XYZ file of C-alpha atoms in Angstrom:
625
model
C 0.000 0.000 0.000
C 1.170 3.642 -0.942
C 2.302 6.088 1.944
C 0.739 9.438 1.536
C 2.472 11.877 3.083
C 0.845 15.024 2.127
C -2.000 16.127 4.307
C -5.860 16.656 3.310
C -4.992 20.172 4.289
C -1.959 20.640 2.124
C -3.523 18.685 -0.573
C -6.642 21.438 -0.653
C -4.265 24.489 -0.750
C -2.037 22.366 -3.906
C -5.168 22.045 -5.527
C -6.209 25.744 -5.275
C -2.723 26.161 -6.448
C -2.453 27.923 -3.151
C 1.117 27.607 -0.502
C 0.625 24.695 1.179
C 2.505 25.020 4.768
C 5.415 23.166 5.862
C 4.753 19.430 4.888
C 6.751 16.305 6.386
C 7.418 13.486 3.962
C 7.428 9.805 5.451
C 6.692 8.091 8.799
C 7.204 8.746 12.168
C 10.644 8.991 12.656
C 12.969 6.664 14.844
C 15.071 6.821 17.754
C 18.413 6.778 16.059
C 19.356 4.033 18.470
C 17.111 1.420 16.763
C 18.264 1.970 13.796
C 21.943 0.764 14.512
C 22.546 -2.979 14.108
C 22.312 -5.117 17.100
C 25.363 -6.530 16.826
C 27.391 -3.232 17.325
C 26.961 -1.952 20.851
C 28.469 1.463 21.687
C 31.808 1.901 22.880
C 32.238 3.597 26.404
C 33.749 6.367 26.774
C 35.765 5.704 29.565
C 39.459 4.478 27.163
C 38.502 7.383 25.083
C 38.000 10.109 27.386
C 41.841 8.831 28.931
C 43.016 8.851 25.361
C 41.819 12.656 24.633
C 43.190 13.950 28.444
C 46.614 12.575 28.103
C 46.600 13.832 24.356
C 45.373 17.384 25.994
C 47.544 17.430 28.657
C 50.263 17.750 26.145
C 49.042 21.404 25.354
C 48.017 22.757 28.690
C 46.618 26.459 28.574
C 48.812 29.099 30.279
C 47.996 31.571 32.572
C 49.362 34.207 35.031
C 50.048 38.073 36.080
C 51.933 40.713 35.674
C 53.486 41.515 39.558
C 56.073 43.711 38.089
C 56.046 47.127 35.374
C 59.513 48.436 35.357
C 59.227 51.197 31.960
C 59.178 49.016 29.272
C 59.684 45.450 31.166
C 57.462 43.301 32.786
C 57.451 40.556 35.192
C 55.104 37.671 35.274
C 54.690 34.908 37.827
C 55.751 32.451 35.463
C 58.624 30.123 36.116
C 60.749 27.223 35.273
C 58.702 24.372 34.625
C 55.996 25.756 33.431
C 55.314 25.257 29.659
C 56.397 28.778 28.357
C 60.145 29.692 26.584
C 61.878 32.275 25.671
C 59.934 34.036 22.044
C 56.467 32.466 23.122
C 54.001 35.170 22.727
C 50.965 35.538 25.268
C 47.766 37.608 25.142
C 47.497 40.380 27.588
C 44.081 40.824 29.597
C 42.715 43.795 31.991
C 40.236 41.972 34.177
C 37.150 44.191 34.915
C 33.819 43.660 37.479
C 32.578 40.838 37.982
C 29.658 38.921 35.882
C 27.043 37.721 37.685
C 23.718 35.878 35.430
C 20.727 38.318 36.261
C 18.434 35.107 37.045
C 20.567 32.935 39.139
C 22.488 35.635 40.320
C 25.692 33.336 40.240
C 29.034 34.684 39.809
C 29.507 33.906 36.352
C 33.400 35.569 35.350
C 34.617 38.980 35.408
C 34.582 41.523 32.479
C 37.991 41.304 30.251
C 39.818 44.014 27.728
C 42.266 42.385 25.154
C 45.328 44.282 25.405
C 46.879 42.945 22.771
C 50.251 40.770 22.884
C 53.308 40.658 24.838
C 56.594 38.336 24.448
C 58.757 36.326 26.806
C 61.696 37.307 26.830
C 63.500 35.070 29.384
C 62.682 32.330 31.860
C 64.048 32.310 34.953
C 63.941 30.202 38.087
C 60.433 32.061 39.617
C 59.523 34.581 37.865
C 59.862 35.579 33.732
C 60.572 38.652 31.893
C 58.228 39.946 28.990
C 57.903 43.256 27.324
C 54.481 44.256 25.519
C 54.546 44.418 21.640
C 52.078 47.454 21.434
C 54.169 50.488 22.689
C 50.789 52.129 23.456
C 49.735 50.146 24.839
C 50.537 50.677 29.097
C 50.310 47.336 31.446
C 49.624 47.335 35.390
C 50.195 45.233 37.517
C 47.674 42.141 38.729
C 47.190 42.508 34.840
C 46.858 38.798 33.097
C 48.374 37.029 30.502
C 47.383 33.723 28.711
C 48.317 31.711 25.700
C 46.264 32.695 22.872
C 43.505 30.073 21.883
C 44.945 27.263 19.383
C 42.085 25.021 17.989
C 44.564 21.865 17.148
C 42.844 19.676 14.124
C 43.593 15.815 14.019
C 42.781 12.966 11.728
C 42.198 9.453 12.751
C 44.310 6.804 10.685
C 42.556 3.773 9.776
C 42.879 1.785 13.381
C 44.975 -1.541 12.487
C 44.250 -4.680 14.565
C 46.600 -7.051 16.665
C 44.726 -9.557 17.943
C 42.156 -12.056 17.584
C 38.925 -10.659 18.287
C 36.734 -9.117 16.280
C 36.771 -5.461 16.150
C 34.667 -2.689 14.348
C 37.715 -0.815 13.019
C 34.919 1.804 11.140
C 32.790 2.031 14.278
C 36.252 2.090 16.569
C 37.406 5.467 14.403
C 34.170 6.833 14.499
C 34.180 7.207 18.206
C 37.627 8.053 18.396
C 36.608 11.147 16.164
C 33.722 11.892 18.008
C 35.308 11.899 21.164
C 37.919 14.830 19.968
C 35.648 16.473 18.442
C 33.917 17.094 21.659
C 36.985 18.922 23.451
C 36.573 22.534 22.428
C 40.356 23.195 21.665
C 40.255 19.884 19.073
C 38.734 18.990 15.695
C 38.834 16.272 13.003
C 38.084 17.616 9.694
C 35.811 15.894 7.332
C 38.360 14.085 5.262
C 38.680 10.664 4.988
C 42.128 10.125 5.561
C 41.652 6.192 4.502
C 40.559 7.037 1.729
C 42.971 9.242 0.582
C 45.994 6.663 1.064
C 43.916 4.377 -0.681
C 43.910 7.105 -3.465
C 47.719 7.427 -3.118
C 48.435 3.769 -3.096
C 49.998 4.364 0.343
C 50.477 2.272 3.538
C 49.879 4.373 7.087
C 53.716 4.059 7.870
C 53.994 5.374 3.958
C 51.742 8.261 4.138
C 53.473 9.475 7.538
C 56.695 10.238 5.676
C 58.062 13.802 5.358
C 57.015 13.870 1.420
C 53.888 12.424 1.739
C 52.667 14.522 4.717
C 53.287 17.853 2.571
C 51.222 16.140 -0.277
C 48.576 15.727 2.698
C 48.567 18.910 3.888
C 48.018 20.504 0.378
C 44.530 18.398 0.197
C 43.616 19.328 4.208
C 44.491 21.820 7.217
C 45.350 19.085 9.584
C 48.138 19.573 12.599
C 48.718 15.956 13.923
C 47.767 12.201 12.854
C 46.568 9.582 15.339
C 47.249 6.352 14.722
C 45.445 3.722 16.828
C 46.060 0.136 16.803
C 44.498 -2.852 19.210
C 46.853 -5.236 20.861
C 46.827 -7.366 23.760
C 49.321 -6.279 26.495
C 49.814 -8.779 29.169
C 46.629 -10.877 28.340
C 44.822 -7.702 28.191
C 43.192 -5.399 25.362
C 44.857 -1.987 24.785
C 44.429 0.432 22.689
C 47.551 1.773 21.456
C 47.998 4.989 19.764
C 50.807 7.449 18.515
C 50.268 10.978 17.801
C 52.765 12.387 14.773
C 53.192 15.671 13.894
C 52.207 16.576 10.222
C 54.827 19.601 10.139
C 57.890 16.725 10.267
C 56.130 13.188 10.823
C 57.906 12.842 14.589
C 56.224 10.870 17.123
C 55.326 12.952 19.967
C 53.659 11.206 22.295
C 52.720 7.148 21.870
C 51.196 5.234 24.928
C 49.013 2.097 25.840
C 44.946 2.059 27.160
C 44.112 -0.983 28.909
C 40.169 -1.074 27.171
C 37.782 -4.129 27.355
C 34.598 -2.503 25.881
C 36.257 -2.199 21.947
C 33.151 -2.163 19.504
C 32.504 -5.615 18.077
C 33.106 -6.711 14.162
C 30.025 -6.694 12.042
C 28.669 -9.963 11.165
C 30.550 -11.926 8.570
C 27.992 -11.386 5.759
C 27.897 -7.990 5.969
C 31.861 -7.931 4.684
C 31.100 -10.339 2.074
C 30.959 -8.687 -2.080
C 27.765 -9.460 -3.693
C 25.836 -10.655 -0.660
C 21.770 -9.902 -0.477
C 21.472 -8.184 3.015
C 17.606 -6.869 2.417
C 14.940 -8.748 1.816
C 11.950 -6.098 2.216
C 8.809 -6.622 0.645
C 8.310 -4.705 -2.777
C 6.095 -4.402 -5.692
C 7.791 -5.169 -9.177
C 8.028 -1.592 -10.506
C 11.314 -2.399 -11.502
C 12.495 -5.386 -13.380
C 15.780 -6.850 -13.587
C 17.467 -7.137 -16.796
C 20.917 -7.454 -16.071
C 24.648 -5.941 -14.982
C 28.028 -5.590 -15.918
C 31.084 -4.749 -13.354
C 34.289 -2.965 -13.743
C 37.051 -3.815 -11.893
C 37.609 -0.122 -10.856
C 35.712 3.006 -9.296
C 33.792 3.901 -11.684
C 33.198 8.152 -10.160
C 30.033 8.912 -12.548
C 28.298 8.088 -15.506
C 25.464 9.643 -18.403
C 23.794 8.104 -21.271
C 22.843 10.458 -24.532
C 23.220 10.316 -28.431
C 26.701 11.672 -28.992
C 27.034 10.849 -32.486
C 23.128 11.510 -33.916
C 22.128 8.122 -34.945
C 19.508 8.153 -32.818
C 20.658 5.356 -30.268
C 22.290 5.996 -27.010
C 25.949 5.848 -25.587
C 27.252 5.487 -22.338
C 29.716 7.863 -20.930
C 31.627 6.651 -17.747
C 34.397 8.182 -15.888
C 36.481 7.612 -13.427
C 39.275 10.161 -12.251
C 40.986 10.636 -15.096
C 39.540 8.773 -18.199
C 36.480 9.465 -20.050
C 35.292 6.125 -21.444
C 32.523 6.010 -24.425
C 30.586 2.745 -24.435
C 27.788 1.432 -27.100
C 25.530 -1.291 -26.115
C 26.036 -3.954 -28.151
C 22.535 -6.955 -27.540
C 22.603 -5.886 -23.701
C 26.257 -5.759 -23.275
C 28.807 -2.399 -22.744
C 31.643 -2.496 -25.263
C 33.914 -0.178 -25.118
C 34.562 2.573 -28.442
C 36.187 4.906 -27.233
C 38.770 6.718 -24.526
C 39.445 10.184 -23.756
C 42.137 10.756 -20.866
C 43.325 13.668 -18.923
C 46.693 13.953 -17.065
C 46.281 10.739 -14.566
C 48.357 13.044 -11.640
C 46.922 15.998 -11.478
C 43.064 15.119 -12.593
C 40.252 14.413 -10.417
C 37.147 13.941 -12.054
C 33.893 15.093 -10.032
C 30.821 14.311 -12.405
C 29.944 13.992 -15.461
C 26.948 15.092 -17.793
C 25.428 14.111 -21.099
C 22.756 16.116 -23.513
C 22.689 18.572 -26.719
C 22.953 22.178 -25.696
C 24.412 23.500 -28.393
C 21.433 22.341 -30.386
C 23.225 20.297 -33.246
C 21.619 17.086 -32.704
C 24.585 15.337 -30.745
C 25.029 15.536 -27.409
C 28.161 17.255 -25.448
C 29.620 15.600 -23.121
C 30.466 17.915 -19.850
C 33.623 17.172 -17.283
C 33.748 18.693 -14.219
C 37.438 18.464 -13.395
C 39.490 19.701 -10.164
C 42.922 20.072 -10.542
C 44.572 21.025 -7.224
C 42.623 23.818 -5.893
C 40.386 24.779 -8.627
C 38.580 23.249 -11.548
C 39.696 22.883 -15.025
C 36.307 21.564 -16.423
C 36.188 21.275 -20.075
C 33.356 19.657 -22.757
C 34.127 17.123 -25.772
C 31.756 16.853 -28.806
C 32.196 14.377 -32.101
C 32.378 15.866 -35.623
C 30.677 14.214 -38.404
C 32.689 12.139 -40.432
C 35.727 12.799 -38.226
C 36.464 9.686 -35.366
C 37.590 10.667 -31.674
C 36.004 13.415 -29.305
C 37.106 17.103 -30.070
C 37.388 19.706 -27.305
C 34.681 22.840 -27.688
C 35.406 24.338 -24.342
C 38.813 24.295 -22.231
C 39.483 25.205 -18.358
C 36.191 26.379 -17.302
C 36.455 27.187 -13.297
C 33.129 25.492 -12.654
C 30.899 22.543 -11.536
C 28.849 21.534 -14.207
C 25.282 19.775 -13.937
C 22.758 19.307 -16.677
C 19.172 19.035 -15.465
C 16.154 17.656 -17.280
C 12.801 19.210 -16.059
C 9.808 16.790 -17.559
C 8.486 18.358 -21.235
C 11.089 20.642 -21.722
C 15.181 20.710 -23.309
C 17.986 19.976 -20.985
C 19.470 22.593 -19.083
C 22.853 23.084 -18.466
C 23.713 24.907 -15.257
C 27.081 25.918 -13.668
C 28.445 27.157 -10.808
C 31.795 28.459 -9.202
C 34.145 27.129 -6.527
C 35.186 29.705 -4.011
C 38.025 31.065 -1.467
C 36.106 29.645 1.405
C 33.817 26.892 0.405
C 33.724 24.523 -2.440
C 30.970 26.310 -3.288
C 30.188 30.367 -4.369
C 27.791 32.627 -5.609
C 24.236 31.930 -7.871
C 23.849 28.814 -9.871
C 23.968 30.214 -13.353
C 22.381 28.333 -16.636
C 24.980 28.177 -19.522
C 23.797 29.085 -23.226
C 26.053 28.509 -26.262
C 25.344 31.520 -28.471
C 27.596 32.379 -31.343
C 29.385 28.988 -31.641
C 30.698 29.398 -28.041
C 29.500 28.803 -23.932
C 28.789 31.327 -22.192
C 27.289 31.730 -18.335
C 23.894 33.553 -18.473
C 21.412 34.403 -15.851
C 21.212 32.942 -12.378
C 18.928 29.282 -11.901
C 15.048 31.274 -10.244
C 16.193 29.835 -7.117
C 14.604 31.752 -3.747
C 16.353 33.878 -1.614
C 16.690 31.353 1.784
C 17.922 33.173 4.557
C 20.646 30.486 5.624
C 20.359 28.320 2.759
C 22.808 28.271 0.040
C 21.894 26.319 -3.088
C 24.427 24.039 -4.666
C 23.702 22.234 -8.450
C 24.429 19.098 -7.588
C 21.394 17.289 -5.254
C 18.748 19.720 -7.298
C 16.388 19.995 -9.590
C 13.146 22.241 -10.776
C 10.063 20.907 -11.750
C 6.181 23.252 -12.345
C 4.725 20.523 -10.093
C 1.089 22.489 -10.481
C 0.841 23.500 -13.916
C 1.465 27.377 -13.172
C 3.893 27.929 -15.150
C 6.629 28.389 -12.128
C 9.193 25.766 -11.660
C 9.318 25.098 -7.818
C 13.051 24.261 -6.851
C 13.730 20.580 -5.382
C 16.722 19.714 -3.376
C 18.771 17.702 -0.795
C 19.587 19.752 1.924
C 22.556 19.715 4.183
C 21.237 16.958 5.953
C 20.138 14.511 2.963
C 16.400 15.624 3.803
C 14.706 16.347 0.538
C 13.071 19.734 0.734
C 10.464 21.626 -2.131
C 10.581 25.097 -1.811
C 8.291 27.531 -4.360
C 9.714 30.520 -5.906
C 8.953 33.006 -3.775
C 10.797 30.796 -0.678
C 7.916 28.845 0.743
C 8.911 25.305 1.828
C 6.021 22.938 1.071
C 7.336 20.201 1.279
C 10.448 18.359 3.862
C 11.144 14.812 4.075
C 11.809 13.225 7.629
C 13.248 10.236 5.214
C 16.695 10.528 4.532
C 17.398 10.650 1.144
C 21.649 10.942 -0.871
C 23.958 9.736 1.806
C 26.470 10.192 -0.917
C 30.161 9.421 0.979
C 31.926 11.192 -1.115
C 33.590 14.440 -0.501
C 34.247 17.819 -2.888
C 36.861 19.624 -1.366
C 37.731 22.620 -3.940
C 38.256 25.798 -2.665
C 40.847 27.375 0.075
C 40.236 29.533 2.939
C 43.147 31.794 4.638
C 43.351 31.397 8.265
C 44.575 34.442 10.785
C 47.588 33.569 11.014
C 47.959 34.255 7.246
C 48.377 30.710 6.452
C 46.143 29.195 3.449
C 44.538 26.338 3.840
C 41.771 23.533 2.484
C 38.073 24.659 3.380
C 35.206 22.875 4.761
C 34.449 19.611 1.982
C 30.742 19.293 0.813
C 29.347 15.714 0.328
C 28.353 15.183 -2.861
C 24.901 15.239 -3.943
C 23.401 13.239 -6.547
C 21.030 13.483 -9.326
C 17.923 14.244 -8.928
C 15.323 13.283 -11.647
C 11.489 13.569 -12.660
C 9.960 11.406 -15.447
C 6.773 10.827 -16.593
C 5.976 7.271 -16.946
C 2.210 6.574 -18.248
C -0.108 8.845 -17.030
C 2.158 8.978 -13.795
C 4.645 11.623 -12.816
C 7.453 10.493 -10.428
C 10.238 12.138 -8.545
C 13.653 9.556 -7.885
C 15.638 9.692 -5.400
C 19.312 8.165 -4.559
C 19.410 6.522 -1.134
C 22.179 5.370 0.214
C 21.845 3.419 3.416
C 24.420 4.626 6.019
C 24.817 3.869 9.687
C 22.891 5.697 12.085
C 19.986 6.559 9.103
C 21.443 10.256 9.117
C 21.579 10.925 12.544
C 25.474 10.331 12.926
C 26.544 12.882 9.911
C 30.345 11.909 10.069
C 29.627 8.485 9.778
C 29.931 7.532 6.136
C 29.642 3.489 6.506
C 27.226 2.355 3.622
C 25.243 -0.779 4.384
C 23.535 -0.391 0.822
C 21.959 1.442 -1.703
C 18.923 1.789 -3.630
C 16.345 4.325 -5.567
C 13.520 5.901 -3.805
C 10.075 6.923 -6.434
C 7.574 9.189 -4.849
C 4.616 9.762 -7.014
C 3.118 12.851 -7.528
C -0.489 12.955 -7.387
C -3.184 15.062 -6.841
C -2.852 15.633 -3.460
C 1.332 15.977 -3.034
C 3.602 12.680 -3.099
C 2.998 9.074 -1.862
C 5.770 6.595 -1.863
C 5.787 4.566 -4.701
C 8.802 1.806 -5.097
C 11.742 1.471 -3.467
C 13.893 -1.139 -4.660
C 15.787 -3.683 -2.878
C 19.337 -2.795 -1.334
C 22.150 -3.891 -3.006
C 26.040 -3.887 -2.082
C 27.652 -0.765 -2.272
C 26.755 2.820 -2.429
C 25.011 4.096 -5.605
C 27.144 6.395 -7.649
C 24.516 7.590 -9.908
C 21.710 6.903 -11.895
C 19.670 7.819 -14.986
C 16.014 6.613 -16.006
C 15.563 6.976 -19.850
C 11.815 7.528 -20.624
C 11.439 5.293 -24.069
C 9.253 6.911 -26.878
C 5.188 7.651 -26.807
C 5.130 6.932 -22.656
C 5.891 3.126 -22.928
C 7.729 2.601 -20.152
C 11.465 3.258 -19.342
C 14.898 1.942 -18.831
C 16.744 2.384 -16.026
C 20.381 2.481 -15.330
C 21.798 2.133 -11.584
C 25.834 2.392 -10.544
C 26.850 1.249 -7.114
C 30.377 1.261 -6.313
C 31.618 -1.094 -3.611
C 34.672 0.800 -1.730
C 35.435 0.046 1.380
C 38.011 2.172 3.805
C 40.255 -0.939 4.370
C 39.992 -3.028 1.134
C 42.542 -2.067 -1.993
C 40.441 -3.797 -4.345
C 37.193 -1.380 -5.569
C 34.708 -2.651 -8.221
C 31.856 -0.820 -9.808
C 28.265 -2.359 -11.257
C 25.832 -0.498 -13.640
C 23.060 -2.750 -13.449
C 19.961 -2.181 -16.095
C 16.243 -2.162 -15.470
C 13.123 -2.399 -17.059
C 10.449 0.281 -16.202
C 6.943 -1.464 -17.673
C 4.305 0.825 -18.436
């Protein structure tokens, strides 16, 4: 039976072509806790919280006075011993009244003026000597001083195992990352660090060489590296960890933590390739035709006419190579490659469809290269073989999307300074036999809300000639808003999950040094097709641990493709098909002529943080009438 999930209310006002209020999409949602497997239970905190105090008690604040103003020199009560050397700079405070909350009426700190900085300039047995760096700048004494705030960022290696019982390595990082991220002077970034020697082709003791930390620290702001590993230590389980420096890969601190509570190993099945781990009840919307694998990640894929003839190729990357394939009685075969330089190339996405208007379809590359993207688009010539270049080292994301009844659209967007993302998404025209960005997407002004091409779509869902704008949010909840900024519709289903990470763009810190800023997880397609009389909505859905409540944790249990129907009344659940191995890439549904039915085309890639070996499987689909 179909879920309805708009309201008799709501489904009034659509009718009236009114603005619905705020609509929730999907059941009753679930304590987070349920929806972890059984045979995982949490880790205490107890090894962990040790872990992050002896790990803080390497970088212990300082604090003190001034007791002393002699002209220019000042004398603190800081002495031998104490973590402060000659050179360290320290903040200098003015302490005020006291605070006091106007409820409670508890003491609650004293009022403070930043005086700026002053410098050590020796250290002697019980007492120092400092001079202020701001000759204006007049200290007293009873006057503080304290070492400036450092926010210290760490990444978690991939924990390695010594023993014989079964540990959830994923689930084991996880909580080590949580755990820092907790203390207010720490961080983890969102980088998977696992991934990225995977990447590299790199071993942890590898990637915590001199060389290979400054390739490291070009991809991510990160200060030190923890590597944990589980051992038994006198008949007992430890958890044993070294901290190395990024800025010159020495060990600085490495100890033992007797810890008997280690999160268990999933279940044997769930590790093996190619095993069924769902068997939900479904309705045959779908039916399977067949798949093909590829013994690499494959990072995206389209389908469209490149060369005119009417029937459809299939365009596949992965980071470097563009590879054209023709379907040949059911089966890929392989007629072309285009490559890129293997080094510096990463390929993002890919898109296929005819926007120049000649009757073959461009292919569009979105393409970082270090900190920015080189994106480019390839095109055949009649009666010439190969793919030509038509546009070079574009500094954009591009994303083609396909609103039901009407041409592709071809939108773009820039990276930025600070975020992977910046500025309006922008449609791209080709006008006098070259691209060119033209107006911004009619996306509403969201106080808060920043739109990003890839995770949305438009779609006139009422006939009123307005496209309302569709999207993924931040937190993989789908989200409908109309043009003038009224939500009307927000899933409590999670929808996306994509693990995958875009990381373009650089921020500069304070200090003056430039670093990576904040990654974005990729978003994928979102599509509408008419099928029948019907109109549906799919949506990726990627299966992750915790069911979106734990955002950092990006273990995939499976993957599938959500339809909600649109009707008359909103959306009702339609299909969702079974979950298969490995998170799902991409996918495309290809309406077939006059309304009879559709073929659909699904790409799950099965990478794992630990395993070298990744494989990818487009599987195919009939879509009966």
């Amino acid at each position: 039976m179909y879920q309805a999930i708009f309201s008799t209310a709501a489904a009034l006002l659509f009718k009236n072509r009114a603005l619905p209020k705020t609509i929730f999409v999907g059941g009753v949602l679930t304590a987070w806790l349920l929806a972890m497997p059984s045979h995982a239970p949490a880790q205490s905190s107890a090894s962990l919280d040790r872990l992050v105090s002896q790990i803080e008690s390497m970088f212990p604040p300082l604090e003190g006075y001034i007791i002393a103003v002699d002209g220019t020199g000042l004398t603190l009560d800081l002495k031998q011993g104490m973590p402060v050397a000659r050179g360290d700079r320290l903040q200098l405070v003015r302490y005020g009244r006291d605070l006091f909350h106007p409820v409670t009426k508890k003491k609650v700190g004293r009022k403070e003026t930043d005086l700026g900085e002053i410098e050590v300039l020796e250290v002697r047995q019980d007492y120092s000597l400092a001079r202020a760096l701001n000759p204006a700048v007049l200290p007293q004494a009873g006057d503080g001083v304290r070492s400036p705030f450092q926010k210290l960022s760490f990444l978690v290696a991939p924990p390695q195992v010594k023993s014989k019982s079964s540990i959830n390595v994923d689930r084991l990082r996880y909580n080590m990352e949580s755990r820092i991220n907790r203390h207010p002077r720490f961080a983890v970034p969102a980088f998977d660090f696992g991934l990225w020697m995977i990447d590299e082709k790199l071993t942890v003791r590898a990637a915590l060489q001199p060389q290979n930390l400054q390739r490291l620290l070009r991809k991510v702001r990160v200060d030190f590296v923890l590597v944990p590993r589980v051992r038994v230590v006198k008949g007992k389980m430890a958890l044993h960890y070294q901290l190395v420096s990024t800025a010159d890969g020495a060990v600085k601190k490495q100890a033992d933590i007797l810890s008997s509570d280690m999160p268990v190993a999933d279940a044997p099945r769930e590790r093996e390739r190619g095993t069924q781990t769902s068997f939900q009840r479904k309705n045959d919307l779908f039916r399977f035709v067949g798949k093909q694998e590829f013994p690499y990640e494959i990072i995206d894929f389209d389908v469209g006419d490149l060369d005119g003839d009417g029937e459809n190729e299939f365009v596949l990357i992965d980071r470097y190579r563009i590879m054209i394939f023709a379907n040949k009685a059911g089966r890929l075969r392989r007629i072309g490659t285009v490559k890129a330089n293997k080094i510096a190339s990463h390929f993002l996405a890919v898109d296929v469809g005819d926007i120049n208007g000649n009757a073959r379809d461009e292919i569009f590359v979105t393409n970082q290269v270090g900190d920015r993207l080189q994106s480019f688009a390839l095109e055949s010539r009649r009666g010439e073989k190969g793919f030509h270049h038509i546009w070079k080292d574009a500094n954009l994301y591009f994303r083609i999307i396909r609103p039901m009844g009407k041409p592709p659209v071809l939108v773009s967007q820039s990276p930025g300074f600070r975020n992977p993302f910046q500025g309006p998404i922008k449609k791209v025209l080709f006008q006098n036999g070259q691209y060119r960005q033209g107006a911004d997407l009619n996306t509403p002004e969201i106080y808060g809300t920043h739109f990003i091409l890839y995770g949305m779509t438009q779609q006139d869902l009422n006939g009123n000639g307005t496209a309302e704008t569709v999207m993924l949010d931040d937190n993989s909840r789908l989200r409908i808003y109309t043009p003038s900024g009224k939500l009307i519709v927000k899933s409590s289903d999670y929808y996306g999950h994509d693990p995958r990470l875009i990381d373009v763009g650089v921020k500069e810190e304070i200090t003056g040094v430039v670093r990576q800023g904040d990654p974005v997880r990729f978003r994928g397609r979102l599509q509408f097709v008419k099928i029948g009389g019907d109109r549906f909505l799919l949506l990726p859905r990627n299966h992750n641990a915790g069911d979106g409540f734990l955002d950092r944790l990006v273990i995939v249990e499976g993957s599938g493709l959500t339809l909600l129907r649109l009707t008359a009344e909103g959306f009702e659940k339609a299909y969702e098909s079974t979950k298969q191995k490995g998170f799902l890439g991409n996918y495309r549904v290809i309406p077939r002529k006059n309304g009879a039915g559709a073929d659909v085309y699904m790409l799950r890639v099965d990478k794992t943080t630990w395993a070298k070996n990744v494989s990818s499987t487009l599987s195919t689909y009939e879509w009966p009438q």
